[in-house]
Coordinates of N, CA and C in Angstrom, one line a residue:
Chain A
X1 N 34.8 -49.4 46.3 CA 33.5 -48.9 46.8 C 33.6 -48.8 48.3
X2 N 32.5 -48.2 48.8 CA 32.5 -47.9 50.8 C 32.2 -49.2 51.3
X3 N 32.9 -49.4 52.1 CA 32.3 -50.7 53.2 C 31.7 -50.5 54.1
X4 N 30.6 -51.1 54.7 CA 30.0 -51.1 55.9 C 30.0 -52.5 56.4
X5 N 30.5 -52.2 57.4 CA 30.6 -54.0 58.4 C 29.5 -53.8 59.8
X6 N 29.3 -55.3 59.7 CA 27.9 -55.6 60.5 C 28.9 -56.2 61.7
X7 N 28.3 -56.4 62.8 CA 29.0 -57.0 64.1 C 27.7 -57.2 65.1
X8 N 27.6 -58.4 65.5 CA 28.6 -59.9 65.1 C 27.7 -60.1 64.0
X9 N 28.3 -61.3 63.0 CA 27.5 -61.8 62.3 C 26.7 -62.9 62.3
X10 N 27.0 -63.3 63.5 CA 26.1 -64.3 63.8 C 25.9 -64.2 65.1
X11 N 24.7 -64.7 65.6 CA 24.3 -64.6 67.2 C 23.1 -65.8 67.6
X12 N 23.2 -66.6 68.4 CA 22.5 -67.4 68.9 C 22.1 -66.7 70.6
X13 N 21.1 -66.5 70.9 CA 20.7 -65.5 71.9 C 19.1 -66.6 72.6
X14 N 18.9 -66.4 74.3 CA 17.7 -67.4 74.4 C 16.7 -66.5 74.6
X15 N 15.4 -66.8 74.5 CA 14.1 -65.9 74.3 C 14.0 -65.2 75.7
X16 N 13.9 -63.8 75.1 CA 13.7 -62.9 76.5 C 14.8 -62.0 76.7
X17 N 15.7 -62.5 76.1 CA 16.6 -61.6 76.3 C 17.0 -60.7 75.1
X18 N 18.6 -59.5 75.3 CA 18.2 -58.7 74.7 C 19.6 -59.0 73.2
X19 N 19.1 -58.7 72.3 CA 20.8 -58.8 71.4 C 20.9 -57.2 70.7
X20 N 22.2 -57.0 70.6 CA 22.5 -55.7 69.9 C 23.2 -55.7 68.8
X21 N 23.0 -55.4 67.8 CA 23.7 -55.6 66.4 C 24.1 -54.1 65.7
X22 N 25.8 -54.6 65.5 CA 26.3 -53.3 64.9 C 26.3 -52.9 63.4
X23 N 26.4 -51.6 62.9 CA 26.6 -51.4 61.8 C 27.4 -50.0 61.5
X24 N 28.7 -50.6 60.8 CA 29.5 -49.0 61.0 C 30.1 -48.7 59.2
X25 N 30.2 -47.6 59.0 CA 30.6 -47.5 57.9 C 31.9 -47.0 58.0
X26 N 33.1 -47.6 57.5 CA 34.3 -47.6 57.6 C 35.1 -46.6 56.9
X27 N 34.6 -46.4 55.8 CA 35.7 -45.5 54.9 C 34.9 -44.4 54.6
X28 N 33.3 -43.9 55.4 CA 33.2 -42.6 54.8 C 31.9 -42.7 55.8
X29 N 31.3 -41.2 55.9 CA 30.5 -40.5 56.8 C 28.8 -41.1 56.4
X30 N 28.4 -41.6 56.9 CA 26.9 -42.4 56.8 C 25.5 -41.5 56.9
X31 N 25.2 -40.6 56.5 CA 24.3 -39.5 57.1 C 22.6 -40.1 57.2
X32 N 22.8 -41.5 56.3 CA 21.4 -42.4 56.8 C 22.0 -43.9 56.5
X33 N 21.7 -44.1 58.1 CA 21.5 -45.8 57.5 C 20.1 -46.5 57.7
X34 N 20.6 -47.5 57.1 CA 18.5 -48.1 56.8 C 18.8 -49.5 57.4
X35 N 18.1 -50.2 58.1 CA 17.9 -51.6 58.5 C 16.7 -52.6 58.1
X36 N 17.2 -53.3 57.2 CA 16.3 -54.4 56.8 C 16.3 -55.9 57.6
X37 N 15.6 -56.4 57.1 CA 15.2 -58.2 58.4 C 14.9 -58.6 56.6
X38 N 15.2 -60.0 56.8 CA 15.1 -61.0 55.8 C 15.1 -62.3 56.4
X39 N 13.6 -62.8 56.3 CA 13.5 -64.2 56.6 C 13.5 -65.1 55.3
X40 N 13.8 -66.1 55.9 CA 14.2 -67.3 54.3 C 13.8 -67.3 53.2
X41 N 14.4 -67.4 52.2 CA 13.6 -67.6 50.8 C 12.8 -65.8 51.0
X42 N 12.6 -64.8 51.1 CA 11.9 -63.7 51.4 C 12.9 -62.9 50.6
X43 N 12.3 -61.5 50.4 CA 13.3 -60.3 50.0 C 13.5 -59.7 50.9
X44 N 13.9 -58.7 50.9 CA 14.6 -57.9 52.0 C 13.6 -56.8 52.3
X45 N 12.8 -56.9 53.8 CA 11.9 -55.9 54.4 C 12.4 -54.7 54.7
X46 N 12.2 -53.3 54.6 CA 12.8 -52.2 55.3 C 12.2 -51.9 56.8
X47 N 13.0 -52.0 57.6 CA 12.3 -51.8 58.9 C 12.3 -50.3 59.6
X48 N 13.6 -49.9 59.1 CA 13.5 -48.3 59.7 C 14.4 -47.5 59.5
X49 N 14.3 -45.8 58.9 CA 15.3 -45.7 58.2 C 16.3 -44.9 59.6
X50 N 17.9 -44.7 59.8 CA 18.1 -44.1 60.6 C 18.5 -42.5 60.1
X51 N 18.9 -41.5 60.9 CA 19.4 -40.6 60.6 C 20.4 -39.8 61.7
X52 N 21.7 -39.3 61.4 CA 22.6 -39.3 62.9 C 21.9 -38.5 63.3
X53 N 22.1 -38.4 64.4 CA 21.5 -37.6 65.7 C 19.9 -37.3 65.5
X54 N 19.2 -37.8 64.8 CA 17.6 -38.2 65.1 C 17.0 -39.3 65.4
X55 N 15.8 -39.1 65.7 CA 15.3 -40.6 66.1 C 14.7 -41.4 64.9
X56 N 14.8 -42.2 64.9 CA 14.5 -43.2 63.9 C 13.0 -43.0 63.2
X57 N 13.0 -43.3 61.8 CA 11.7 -43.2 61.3 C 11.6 -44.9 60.6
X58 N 10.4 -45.7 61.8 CA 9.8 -46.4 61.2 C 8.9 -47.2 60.3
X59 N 9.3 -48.2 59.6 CA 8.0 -48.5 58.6 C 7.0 -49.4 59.2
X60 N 5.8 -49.1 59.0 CA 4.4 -49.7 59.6 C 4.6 -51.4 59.6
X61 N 4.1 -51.3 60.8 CA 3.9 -52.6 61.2 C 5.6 -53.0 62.3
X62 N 6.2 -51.9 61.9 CA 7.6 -52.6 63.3 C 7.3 -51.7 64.2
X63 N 8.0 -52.4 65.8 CA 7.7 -51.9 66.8 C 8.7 -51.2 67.4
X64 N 8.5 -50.0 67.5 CA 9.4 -49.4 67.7 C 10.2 -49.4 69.1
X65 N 9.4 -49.9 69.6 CA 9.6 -50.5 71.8 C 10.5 -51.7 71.5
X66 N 10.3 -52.3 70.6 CA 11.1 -53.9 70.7 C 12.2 -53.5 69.7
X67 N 12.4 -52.8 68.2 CA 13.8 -52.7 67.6 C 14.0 -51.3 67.9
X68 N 14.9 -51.3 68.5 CA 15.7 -49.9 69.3 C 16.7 -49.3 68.0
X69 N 16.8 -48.4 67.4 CA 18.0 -48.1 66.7 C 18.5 -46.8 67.2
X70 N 19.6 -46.5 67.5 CA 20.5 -45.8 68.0 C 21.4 -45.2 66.8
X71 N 21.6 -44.2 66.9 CA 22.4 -43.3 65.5 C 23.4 -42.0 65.6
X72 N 23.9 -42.9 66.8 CA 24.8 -41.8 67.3 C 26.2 -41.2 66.8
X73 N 26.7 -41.8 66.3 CA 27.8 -40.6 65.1 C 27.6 -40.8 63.7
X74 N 28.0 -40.2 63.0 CA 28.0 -40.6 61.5 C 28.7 -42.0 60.7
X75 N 29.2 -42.6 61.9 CA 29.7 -43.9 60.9 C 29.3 -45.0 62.0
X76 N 28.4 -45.2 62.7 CA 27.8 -46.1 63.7 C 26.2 -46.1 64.1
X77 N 25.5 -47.1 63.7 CA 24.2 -47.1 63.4 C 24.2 -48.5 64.7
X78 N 23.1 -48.9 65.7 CA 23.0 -49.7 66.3 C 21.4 -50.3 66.1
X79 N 21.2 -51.4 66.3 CA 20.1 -51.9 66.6 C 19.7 -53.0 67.6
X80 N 19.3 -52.8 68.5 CA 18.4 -53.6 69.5 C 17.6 -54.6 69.4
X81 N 17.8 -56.0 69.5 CA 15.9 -56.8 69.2 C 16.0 -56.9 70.9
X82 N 14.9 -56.2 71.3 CA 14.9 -56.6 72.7 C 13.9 -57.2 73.1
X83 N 14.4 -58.4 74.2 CA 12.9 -59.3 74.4 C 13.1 -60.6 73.6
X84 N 13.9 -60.7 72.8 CA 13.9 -61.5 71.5 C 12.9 -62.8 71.5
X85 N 12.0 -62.8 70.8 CA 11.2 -64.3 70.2 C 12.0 -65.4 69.3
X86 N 12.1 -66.6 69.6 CA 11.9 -67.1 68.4 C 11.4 -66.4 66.8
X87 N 10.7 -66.1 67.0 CA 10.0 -65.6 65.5 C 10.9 -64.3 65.4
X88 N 11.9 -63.8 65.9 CA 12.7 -62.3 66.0 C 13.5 -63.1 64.6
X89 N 14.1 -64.7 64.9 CA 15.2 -64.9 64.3 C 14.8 -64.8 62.8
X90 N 16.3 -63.9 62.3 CA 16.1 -63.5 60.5 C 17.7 -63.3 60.3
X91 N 18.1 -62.7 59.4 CA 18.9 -62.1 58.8 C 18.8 -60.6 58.9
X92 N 19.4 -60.0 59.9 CA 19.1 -58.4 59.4 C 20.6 -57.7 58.5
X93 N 20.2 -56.9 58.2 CA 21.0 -56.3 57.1 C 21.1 -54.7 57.1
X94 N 22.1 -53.9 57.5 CA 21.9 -52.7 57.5 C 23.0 -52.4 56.2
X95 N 22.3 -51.2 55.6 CA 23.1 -49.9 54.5 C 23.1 -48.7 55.0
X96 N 24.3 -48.0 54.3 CA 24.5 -46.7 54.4 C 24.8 -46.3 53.6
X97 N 24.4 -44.6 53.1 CA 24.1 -43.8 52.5 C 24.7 -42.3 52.8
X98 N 25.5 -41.8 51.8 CA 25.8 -40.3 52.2 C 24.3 -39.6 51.6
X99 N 24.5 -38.3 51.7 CA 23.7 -37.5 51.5 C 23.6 -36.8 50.5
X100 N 22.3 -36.8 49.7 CA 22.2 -36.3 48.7 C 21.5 -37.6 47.8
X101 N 20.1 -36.8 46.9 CA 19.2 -37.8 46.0 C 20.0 -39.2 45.6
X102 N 20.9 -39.3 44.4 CA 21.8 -40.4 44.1 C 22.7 -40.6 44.6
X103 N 22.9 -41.0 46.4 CA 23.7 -41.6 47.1 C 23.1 -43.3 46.8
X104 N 24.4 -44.0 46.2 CA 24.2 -45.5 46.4 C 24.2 -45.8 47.9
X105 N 23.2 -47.3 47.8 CA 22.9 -47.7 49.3 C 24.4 -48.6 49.1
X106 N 25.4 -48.7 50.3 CA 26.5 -50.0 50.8 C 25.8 -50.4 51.7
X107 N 25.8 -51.8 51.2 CA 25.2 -53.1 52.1 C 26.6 -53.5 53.5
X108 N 25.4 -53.8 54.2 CA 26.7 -54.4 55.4 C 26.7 -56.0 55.0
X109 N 26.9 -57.3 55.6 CA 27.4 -58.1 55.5 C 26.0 -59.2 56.1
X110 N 25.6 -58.3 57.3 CA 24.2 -59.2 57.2 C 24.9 -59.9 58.8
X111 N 23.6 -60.0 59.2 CA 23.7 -61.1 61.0 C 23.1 -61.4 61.2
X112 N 23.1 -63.3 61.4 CA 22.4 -63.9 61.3 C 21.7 -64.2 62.5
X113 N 20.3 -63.7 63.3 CA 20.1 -63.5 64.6 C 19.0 -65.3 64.7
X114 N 20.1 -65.9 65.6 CA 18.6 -67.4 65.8 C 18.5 -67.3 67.6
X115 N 17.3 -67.0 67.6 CA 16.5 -66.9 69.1 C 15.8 -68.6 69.5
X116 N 16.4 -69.1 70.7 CA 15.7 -70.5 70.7 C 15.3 -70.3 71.6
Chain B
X1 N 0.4 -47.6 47.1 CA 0.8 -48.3 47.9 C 2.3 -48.8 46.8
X2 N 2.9 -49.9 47.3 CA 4.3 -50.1 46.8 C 4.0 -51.3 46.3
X3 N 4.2 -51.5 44.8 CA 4.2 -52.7 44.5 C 5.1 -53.2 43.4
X4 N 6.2 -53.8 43.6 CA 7.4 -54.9 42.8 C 7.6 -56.5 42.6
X5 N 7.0 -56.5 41.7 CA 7.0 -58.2 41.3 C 8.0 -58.5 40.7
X6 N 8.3 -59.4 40.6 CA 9.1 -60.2 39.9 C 9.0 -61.5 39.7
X7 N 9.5 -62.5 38.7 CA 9.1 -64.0 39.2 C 9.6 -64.7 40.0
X8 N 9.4 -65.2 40.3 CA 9.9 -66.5 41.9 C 11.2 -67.2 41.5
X9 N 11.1 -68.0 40.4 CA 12.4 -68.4 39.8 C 12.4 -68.4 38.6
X10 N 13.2 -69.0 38.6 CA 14.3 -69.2 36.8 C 15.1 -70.5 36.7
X11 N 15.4 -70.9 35.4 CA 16.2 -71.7 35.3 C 16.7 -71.3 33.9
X12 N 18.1 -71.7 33.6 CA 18.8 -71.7 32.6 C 19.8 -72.2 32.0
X13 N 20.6 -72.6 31.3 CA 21.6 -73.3 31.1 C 22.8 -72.5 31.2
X14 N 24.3 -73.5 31.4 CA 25.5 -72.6 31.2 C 25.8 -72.0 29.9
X15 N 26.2 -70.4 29.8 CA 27.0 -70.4 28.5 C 25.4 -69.7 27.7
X16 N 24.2 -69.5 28.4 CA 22.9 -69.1 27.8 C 22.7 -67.6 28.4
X17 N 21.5 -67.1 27.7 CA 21.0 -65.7 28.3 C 20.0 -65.6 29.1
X18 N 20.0 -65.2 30.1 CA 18.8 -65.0 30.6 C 18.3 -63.4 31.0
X19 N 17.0 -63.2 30.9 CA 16.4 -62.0 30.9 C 15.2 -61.8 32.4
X20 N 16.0 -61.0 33.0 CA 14.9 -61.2 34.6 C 13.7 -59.9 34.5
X21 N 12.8 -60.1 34.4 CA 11.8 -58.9 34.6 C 11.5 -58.4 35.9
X22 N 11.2 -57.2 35.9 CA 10.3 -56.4 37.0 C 9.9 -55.8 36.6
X23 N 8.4 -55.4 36.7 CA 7.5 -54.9 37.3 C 7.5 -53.8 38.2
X24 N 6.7 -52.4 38.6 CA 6.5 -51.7 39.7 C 5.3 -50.6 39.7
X25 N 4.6 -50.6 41.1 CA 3.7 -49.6 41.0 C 4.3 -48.8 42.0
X26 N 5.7 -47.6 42.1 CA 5.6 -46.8 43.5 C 4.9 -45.3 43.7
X27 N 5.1 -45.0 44.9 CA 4.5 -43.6 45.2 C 5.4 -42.2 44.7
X28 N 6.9 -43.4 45.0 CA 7.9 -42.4 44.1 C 8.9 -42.8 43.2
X29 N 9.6 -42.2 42.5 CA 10.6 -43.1 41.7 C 11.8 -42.1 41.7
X30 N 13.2 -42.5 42.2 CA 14.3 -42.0 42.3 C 15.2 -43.1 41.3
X31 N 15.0 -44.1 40.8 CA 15.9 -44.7 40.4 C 15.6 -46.3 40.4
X32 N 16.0 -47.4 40.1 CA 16.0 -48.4 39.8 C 17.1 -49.0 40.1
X33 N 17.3 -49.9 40.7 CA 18.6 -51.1 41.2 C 18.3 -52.2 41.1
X34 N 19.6 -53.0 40.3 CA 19.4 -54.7 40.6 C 20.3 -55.0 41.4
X35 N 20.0 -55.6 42.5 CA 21.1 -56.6 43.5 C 21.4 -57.8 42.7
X36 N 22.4 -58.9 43.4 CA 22.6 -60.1 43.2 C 22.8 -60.3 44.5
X37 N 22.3 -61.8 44.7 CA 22.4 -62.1 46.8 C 22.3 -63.6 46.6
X38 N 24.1 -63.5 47.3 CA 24.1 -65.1 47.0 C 23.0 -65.8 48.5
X39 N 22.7 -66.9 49.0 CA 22.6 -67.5 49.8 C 22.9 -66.8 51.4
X40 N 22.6 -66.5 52.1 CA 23.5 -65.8 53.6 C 24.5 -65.2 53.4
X41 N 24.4 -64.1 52.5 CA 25.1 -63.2 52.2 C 24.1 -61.5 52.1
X42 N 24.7 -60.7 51.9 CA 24.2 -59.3 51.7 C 24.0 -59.1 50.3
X43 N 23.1 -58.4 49.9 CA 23.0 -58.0 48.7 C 24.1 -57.3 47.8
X44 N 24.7 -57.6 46.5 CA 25.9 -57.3 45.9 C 25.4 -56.0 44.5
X45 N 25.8 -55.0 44.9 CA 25.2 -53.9 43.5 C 25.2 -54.2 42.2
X46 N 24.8 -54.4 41.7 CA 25.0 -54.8 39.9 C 24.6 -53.6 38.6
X47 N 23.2 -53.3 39.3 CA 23.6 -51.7 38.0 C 21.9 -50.6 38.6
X48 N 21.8 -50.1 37.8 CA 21.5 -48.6 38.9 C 20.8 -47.9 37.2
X49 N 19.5 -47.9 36.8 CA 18.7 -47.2 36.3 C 18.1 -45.6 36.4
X50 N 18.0 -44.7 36.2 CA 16.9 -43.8 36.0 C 16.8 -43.0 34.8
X51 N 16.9 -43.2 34.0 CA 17.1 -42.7 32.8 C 16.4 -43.7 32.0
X52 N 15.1 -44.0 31.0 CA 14.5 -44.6 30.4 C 16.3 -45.0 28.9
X53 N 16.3 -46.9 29.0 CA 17.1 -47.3 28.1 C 17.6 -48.6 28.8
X54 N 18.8 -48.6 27.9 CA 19.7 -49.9 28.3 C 20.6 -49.1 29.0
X55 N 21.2 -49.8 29.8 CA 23.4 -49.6 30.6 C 23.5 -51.4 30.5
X56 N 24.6 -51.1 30.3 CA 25.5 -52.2 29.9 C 26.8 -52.1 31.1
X57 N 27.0 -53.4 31.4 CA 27.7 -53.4 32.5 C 28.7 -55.0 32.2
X58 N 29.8 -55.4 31.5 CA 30.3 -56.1 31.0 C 28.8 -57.7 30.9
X59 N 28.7 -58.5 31.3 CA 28.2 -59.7 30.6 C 26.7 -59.4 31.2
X60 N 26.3 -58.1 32.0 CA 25.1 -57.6 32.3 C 24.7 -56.6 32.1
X61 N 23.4 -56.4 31.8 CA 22.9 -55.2 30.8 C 21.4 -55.1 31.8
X62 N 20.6 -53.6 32.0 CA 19.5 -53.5 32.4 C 18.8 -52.1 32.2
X63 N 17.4 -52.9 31.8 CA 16.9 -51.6 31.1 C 15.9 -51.4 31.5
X64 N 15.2 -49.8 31.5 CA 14.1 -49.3 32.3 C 13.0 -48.4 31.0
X65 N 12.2 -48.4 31.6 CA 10.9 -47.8 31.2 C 10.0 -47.2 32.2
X66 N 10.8 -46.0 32.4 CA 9.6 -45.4 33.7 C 8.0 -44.8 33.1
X67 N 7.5 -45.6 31.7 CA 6.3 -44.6 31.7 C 5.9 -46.0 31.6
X68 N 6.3 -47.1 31.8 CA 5.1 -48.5 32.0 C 5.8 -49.4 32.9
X69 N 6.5 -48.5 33.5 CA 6.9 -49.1 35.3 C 7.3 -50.6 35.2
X70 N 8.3 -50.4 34.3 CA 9.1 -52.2 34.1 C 10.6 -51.7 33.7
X71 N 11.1 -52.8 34.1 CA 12.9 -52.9 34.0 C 13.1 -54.4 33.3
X72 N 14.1 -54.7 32.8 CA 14.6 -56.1 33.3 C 16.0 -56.4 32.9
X73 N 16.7 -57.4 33.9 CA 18.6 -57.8 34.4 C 18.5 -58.5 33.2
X74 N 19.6 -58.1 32.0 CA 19.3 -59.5 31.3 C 21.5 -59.6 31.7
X75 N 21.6 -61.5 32.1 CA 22.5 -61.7 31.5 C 23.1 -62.6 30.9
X76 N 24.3 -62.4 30.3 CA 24.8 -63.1 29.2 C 25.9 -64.0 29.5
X77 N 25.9 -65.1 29.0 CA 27.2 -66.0 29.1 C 27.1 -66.7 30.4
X78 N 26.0 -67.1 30.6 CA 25.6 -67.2 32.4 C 26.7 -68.5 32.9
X79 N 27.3 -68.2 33.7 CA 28.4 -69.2 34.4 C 27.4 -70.1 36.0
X80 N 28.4 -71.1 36.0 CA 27.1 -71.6 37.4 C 27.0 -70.6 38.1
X81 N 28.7 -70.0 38.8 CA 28.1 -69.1 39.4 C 27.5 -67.8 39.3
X82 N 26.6 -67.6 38.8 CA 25.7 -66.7 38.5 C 24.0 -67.1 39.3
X83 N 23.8 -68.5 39.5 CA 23.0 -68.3 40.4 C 23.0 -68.3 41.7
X84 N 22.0 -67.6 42.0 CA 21.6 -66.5 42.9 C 20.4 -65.7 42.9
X85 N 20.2 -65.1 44.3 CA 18.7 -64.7 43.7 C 18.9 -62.9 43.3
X86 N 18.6 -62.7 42.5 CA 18.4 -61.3 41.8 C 17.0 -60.5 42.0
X87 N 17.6 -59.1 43.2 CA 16.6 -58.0 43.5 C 16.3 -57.3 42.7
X88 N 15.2 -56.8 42.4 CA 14.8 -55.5 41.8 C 14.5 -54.4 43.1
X89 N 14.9 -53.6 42.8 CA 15.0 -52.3 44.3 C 14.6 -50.8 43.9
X90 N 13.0 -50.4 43.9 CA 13.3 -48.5 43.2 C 13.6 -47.4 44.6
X91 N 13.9 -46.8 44.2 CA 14.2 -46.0 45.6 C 13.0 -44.9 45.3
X92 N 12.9 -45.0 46.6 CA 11.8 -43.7 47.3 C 12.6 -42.3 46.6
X93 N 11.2 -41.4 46.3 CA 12.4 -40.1 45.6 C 12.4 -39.0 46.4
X94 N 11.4 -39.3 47.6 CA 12.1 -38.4 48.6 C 12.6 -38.5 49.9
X95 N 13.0 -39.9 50.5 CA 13.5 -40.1 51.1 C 14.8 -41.3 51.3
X96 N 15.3 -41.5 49.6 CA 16.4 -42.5 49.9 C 16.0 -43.7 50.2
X97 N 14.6 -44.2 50.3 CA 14.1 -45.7 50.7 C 14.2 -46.7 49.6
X98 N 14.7 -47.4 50.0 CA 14.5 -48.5 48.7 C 13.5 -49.9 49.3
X99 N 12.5 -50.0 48.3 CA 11.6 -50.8 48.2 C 12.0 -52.3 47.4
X100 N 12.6 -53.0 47.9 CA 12.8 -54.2 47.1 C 11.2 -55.3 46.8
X101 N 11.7 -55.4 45.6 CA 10.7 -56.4 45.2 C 10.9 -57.9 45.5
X102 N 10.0 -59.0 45.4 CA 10.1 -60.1 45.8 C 11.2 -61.2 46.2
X103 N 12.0 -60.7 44.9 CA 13.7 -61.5 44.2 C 13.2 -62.3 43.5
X104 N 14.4 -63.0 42.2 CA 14.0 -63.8 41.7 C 15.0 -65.2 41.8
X105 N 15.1 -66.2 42.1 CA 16.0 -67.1 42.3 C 16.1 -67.8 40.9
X106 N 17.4 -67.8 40.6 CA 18.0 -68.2 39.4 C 19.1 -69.4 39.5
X107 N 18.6 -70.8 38.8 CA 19.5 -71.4 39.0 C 20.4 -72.1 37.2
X108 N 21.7 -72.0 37.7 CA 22.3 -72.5 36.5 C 22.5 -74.0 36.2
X109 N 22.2 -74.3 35.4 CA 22.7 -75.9 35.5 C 23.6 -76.4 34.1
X110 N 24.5 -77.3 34.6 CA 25.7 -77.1 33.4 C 24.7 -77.7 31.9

């Protein structure tokens, strides 16, 4: 199957400041990737879907000023927590998707973001 | 609005069957997925619905009913490692979204 790898996967970052988390899809052309946050024991939230060379469409209730996503080639998706809270810290998790109705989502690996 | 339940947990024995339900009320329906996610890990694919029935997928099987908006993972021969918590996920049908439901946490005990 396609791989998508997350970078870094883990990050300990102090409040206020900014962390950037990667997501690239290795073995094939990404034409959407999607970023989810999962806090403990929780399912997996969708926060915003990307698309290359568009701006991000996100889902109600995230902030679009504080998670930045960047979608600049087809196999590199970026995301931003800028500002970071304590309460930022989760698990985020991005997939990618080729194009077309029945494209399977590849999960990335997951980063685990703790803000103290 | 979007709505996927599932139950919270499970328990089962080694070597038994277990049957995981979901539930769904969405806006759109492209399809049906179960993940498996171990602990601080990413979600792992397991099988992929849209066609009302069973698929069969060696010691896992999952079946859908899109006219009463239920599925459910059943599997067989359950080994410890098989717990984990198990997603139900439908995807948006016109934009590739997938909506995960609650999860269900499944544990095996010998």
């Amino acid at each position: 199957g396609a791989v998508v790898s997350q970078h870094p996967s883990r990050v300990i970052c102090k409040s206020g400041t900014s962390v950037k988390i990667e997501c690239r899809s290795l073995d094939f052309q990404a034409t959407t990737m999607f970023w989810y946050r999962q806090f403990p024991k929780q399912s997996l939230m969708l926060m915003a879907t990307s698309n290359e060379g568009s701006k991000a469409t996100y889902e109600q209730g995230v902030e679009k000023d504080k998670f930045l996503i960047n979608h600049a080639s087809l196999t590199l998706s970026t995301l931003t927590v800028t500002s970071a809270h304590p309460e930022d810290s989760s698990f985020y998790i991005c997939s990618a998707t080729t194009s077309g109705k029945s494209s399977e989502q590849f999960f990335g690996p997951g980063t685990r973001l703790t803000v103290l | 609005g979007q709505n996927i339940d599932q139950p919270t947990e499970m328990t089962a024995t080694e070597g038994a069957i277990v049957q995981i339900n979901c539930t769904y009320q969405t806006s759109g329906f492209n399809g049906l997925f179960w993940y498996q996610q171990h602990a601080g890990e990413a979600p792992t694919f397991l099988s992929y619905n849209v066609l009302d029935g069973l698929e069969e997928k060696g010691r896992f099987s999952s079946f859908l009913s899109r006219s009463k908006g239920y599925s459910y993972l059943l599997l067989k021969e359950l080994q410890m490692k098989d717990s984990a918590s198990y997603l139900c996920a439908v995807r948006d049908g016109s934009f590739q979204k997938l909506v995960f439901g609650t999860g269900t946490r499944l544990l095996v005990s010998p």
